[in-house]
mmCIF file of C-alpha atoms in Angstrom:
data_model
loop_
_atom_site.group_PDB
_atom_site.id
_atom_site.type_symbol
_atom_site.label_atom_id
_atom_site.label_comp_id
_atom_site.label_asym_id
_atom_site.label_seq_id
_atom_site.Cartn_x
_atom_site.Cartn_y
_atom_site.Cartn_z
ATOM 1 C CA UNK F 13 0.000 0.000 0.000
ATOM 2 C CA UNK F 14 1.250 3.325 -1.093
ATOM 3 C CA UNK F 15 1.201 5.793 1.933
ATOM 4 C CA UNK F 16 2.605 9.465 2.397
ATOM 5 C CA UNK F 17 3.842 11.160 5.679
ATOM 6 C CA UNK F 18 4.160 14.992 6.233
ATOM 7 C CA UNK F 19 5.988 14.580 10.155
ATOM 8 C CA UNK F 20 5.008 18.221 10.850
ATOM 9 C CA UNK F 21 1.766 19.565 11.361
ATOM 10 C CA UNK F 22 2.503 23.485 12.335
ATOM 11 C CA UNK F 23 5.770 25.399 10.320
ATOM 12 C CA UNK F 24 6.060 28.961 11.487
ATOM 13 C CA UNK F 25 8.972 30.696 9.662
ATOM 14 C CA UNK F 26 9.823 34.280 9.351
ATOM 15 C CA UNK F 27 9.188 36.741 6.312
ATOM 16 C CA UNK F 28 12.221 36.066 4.221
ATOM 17 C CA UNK F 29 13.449 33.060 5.893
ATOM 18 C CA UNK F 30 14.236 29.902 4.114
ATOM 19 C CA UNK F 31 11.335 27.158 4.751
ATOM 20 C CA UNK F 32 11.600 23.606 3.980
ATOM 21 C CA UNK F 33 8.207 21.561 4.113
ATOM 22 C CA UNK F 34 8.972 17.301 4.782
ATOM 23 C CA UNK F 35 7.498 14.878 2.869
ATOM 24 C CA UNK F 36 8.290 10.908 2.771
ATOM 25 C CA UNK F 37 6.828 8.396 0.721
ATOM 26 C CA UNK F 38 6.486 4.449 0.941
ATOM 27 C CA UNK F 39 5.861 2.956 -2.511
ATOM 28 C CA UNK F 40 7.145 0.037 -4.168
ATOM 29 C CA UNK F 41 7.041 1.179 -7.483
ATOM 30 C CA UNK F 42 7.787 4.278 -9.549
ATOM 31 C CA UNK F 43 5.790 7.295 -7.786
ATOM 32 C CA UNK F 44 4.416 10.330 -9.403
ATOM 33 C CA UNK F 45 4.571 13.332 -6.349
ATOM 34 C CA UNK F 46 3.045 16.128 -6.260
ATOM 35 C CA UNK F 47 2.371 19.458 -3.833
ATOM 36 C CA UNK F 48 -1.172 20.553 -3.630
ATOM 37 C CA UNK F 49 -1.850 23.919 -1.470
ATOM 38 C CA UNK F 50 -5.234 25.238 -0.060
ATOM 39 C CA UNK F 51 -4.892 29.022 0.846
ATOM 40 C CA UNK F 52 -7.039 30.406 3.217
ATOM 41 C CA UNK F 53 -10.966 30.155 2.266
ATOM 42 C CA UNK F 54 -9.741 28.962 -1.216
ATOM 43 C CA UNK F 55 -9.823 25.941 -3.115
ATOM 44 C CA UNK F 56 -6.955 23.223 -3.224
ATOM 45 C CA UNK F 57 -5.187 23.148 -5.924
ATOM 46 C CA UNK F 58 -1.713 22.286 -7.158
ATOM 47 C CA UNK F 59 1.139 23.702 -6.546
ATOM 48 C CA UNK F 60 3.661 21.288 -8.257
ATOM 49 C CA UNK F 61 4.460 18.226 -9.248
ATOM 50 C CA UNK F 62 7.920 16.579 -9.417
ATOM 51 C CA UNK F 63 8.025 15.143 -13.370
ATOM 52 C CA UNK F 64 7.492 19.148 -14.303
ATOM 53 C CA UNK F 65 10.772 19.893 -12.227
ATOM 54 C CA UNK F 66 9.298 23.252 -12.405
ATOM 55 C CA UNK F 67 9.991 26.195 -9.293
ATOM 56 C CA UNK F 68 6.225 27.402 -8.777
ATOM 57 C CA UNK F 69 6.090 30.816 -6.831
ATOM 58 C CA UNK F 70 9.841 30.177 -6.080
ATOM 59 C CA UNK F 71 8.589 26.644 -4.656
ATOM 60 C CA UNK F 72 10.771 23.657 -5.569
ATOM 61 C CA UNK F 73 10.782 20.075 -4.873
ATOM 62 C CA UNK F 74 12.925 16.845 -5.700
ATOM 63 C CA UNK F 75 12.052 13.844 -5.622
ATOM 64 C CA UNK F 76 14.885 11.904 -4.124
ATOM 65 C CA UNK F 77 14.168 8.178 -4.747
ATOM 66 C CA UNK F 78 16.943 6.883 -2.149
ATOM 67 C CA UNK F 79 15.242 8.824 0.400
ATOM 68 C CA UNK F 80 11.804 8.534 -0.447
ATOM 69 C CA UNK F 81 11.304 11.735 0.262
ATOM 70 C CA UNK F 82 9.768 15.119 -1.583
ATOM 71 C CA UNK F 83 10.787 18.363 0.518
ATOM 72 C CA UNK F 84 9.208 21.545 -0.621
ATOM 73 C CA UNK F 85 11.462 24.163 -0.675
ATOM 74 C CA UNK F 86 11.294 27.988 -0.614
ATOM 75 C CA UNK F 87 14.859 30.182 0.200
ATOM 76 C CA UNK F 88 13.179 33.176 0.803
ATOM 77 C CA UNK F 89 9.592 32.971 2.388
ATOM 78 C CA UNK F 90 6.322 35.618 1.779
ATOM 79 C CA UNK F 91 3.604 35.825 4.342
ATOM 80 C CA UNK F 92 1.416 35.093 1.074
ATOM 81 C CA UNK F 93 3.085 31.760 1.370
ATOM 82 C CA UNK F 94 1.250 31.128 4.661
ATOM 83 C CA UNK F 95 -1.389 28.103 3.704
ATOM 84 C CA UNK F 96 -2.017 24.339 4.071
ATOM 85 C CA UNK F 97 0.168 22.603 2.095
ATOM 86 C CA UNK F 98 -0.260 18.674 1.234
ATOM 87 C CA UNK F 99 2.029 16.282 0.076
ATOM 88 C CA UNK F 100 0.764 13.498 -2.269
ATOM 89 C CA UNK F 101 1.512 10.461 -4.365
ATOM 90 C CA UNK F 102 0.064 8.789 -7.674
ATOM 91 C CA UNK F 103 1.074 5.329 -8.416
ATOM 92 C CA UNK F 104 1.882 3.572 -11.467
ATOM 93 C CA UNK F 105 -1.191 0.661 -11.955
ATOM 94 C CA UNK F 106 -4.565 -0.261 -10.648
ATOM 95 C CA UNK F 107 -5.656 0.990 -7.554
ATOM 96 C CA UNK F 108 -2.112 2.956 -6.953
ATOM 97 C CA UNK F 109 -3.287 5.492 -9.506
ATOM 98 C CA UNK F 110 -4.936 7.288 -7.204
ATOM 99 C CA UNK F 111 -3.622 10.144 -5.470
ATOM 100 C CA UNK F 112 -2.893 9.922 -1.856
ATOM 101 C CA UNK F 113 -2.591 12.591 0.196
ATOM 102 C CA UNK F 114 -0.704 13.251 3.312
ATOM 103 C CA UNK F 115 -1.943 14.499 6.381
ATOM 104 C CA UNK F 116 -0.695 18.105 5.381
ATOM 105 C CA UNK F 117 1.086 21.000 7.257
ATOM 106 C CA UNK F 118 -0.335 24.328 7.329
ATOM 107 C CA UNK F 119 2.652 27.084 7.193
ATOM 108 C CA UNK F 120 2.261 30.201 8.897
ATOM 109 C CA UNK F 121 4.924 33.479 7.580
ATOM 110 C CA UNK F 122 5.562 35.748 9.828
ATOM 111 C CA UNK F 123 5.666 39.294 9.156
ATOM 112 C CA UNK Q 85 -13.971 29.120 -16.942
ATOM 113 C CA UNK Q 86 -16.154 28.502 -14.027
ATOM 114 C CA UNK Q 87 -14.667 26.036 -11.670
ATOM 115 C CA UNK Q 88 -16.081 22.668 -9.593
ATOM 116 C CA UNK Q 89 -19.401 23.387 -8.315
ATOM 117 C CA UNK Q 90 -20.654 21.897 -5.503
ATOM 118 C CA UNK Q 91 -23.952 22.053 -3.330
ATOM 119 C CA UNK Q 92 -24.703 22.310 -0.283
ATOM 120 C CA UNK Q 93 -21.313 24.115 1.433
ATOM 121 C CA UNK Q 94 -22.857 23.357 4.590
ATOM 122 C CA UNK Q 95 -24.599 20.425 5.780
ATOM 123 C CA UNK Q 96 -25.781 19.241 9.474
ATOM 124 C CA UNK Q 97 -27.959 16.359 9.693
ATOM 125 C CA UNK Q 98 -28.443 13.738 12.916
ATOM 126 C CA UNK Q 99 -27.297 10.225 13.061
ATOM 127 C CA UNK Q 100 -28.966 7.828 10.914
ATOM 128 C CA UNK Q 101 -30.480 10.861 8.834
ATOM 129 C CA UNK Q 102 -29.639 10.319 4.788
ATOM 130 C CA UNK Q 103 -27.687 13.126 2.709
ATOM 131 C CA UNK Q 104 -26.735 13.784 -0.854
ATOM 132 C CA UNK Q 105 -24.056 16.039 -2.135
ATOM 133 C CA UNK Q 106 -24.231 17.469 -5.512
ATOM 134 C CA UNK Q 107 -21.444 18.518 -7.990
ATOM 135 C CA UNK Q 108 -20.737 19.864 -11.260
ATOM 136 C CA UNK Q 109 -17.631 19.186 -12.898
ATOM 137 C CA UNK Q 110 -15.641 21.572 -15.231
ATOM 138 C CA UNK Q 111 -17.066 21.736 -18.559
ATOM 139 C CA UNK Q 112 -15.600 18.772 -20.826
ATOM 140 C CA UNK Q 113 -14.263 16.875 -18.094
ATOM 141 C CA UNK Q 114 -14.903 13.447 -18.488
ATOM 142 C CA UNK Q 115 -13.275 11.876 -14.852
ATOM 143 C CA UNK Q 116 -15.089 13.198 -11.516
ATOM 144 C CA UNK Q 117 -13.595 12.198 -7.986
ATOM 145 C CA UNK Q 118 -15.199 12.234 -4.570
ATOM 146 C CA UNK Q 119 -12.857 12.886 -1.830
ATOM 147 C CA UNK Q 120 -13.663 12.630 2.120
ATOM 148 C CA UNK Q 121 -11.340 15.086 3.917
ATOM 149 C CA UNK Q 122 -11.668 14.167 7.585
ATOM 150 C CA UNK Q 123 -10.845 17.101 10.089
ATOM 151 C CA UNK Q 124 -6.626 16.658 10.545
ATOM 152 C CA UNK Q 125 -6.677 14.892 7.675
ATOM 153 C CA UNK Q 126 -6.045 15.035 3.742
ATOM 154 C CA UNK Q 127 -8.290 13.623 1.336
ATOM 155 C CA UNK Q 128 -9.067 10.419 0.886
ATOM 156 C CA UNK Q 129 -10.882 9.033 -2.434
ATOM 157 C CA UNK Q 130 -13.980 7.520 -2.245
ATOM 158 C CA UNK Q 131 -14.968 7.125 -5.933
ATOM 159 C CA UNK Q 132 -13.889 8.102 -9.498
ATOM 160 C CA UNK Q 133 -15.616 8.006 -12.927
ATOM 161 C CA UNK Q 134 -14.922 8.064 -15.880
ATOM 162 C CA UNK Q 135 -18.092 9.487 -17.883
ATOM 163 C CA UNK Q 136 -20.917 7.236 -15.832
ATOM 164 C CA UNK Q 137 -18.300 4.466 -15.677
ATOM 165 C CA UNK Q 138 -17.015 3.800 -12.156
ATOM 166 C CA UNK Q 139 -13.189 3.362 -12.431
ATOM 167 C CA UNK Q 140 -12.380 2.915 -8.342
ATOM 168 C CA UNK Q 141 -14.943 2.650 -5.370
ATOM 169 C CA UNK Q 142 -12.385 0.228 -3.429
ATOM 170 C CA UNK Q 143 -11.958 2.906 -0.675
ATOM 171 C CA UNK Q 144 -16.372 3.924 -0.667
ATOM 172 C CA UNK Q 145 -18.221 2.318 2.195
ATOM 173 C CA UNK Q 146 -20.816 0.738 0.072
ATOM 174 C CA UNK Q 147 -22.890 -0.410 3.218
ATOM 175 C CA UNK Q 148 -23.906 3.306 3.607
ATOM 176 C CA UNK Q 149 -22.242 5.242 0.341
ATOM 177 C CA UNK Q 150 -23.217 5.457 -2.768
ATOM 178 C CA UNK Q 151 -22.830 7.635 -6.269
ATOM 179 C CA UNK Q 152 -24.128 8.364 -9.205
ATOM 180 C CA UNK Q 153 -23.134 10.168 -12.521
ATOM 181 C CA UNK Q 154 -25.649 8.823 -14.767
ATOM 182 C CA UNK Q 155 -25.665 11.235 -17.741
ATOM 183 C CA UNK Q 156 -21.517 11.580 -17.041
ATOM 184 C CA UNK Q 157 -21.618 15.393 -15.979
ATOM 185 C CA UNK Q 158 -23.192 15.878 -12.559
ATOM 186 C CA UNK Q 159 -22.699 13.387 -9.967
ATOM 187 C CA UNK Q 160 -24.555 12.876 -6.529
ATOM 188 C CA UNK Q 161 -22.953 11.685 -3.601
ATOM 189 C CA UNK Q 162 -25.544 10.275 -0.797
ATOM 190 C CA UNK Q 163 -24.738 8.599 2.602
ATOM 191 C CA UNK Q 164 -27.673 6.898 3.870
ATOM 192 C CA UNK Q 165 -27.569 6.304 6.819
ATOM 193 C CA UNK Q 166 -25.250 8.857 7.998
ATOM 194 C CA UNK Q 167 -23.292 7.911 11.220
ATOM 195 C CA UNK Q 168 -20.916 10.157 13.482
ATOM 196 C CA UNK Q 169 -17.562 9.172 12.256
ATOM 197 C CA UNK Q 170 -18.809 10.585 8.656
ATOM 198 C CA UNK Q 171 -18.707 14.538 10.128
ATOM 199 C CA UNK Q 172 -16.030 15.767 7.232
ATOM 200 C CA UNK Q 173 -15.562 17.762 4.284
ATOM 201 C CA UNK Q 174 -16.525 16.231 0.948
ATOM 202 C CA UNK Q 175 -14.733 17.194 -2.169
ATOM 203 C CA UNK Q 176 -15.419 17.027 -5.830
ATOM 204 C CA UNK Q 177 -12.703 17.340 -8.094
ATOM 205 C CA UNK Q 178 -12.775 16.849 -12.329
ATOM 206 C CA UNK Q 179 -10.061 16.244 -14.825
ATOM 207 C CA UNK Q 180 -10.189 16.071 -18.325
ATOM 208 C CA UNK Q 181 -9.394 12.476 -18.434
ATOM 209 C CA UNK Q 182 -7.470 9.790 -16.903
ATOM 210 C CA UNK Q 183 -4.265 10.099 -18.101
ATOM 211 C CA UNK Q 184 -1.548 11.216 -15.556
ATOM 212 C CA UNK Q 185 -0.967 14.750 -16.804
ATOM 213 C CA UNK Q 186 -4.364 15.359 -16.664
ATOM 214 C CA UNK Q 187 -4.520 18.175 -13.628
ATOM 215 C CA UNK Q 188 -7.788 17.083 -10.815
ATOM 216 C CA UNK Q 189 -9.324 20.756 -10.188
ATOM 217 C CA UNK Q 190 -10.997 20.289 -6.640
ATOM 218 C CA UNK Q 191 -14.364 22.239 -5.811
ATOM 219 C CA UNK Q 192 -15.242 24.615 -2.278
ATOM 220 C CA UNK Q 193 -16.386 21.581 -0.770
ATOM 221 C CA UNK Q 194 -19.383 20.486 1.553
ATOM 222 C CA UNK Q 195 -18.822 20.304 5.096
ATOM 223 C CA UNK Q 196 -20.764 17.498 6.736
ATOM 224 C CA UNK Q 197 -21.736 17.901 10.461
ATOM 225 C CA UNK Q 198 -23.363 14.714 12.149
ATOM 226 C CA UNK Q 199 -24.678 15.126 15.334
#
């Protein structure tokens, strides 16, 4: 079974402070990841995902297969950053194409 | 273009009452998803379809859910009968098909109380 952990539930950072959001995977197979975001009284939607190796809103992520893992990265954070931010994973057949989401971690910028 | 629809935003209902959740998908999209978002949580699929083919109900508690998306546009979620554990937020998102690049826009949501 393909799962997704995001270890922290609360990230405060300061207004132009690096921020680093943590997300590990367990799949067997070849993963598709992605980074969806819900902003305050908004809609979820996606941020990123990792086969686009794209930098959306100066976010990046890599998908690092050794370490199953997915970080979200931002060097210099807004407060317009400040949202809930979930980590999730599409697998490669059957039932694994689903997307699975992790528990999320809302980020708060300070000013 | 006008997004995910979805009606009602708010729901509260007691134990063992039924419900039904109505959305609209993006015009042209041809694979609708129900998601569950429990509070703490993120979302969980229920059910997908393809037009009014169901791809995946493994996760859908068929004892008490079901769906519909009979003309393979608007789609009705109902929960009969509706137990405590089901308070959540239920989310309707469309894509234009099933392929992997295919982007799932998610709707506002309805937010289930069960008391």
């Amino acid at each position: 079974a393909q799962r997704v952990t995001q270890p922290e539930k609360l990230l405060s950072v300061f207004k132009g402070a690096p921020v680093e959001l943590k997300c590990n995977y367990s799949y067997s197979g070849s993963p598709e990841l992605f980074w969806y975001v819900q902003y305050s009284r908004q809609r979820l939607q996606l941020l990123l995902r990792h086969i686009s190796r794209e930098s959306i809103k100066g976010f990046t992520a890599d998908l690092n297969k050794g370490e199953t893992s997915f970080h979200l990265k931002k060097p210099f954070a807004q407060e317009e950053d400040s949202a809930m931010y979930y980590c999730a994973l599409r697998g490669s057949s059957g039932s694994a194409r689903q997307l699975t989401f992790g528990s999320g971690t809302q980020l708060t910028v300070l000013p | 273009e006008a997004g995910v629809a979805q009606s009602p935003r708010y729901k509260i209902i007691e134990k063992r009452q039924s419900v039904a959740f109505w959305c609209n998908p993006i015009s042209g999209h041809a694979t609708l998803y129900w998601y569950q978002q429990i509070l703490g949580q993120g979302p969980k699929l229920l059910i997908q379809f393809q037009n009014n083919g169901v791809v995946d109900d493994s996760q859908l508690p068929k004892d008490r859910f079901s769906a519909e998306r009979l003309k393979g546009v608007d789609s009705t979620l109902k929960i009969q009968p509706a137990k405590l554990e089901d308070s959540a937020v239920y989310l309707c998102a469309s894509s234009l098909g099933l392929l992997a690049r295919n982007e799932q826009f998610f709707g506002p949501g309805t937010r289930l109380t069960v008391l």
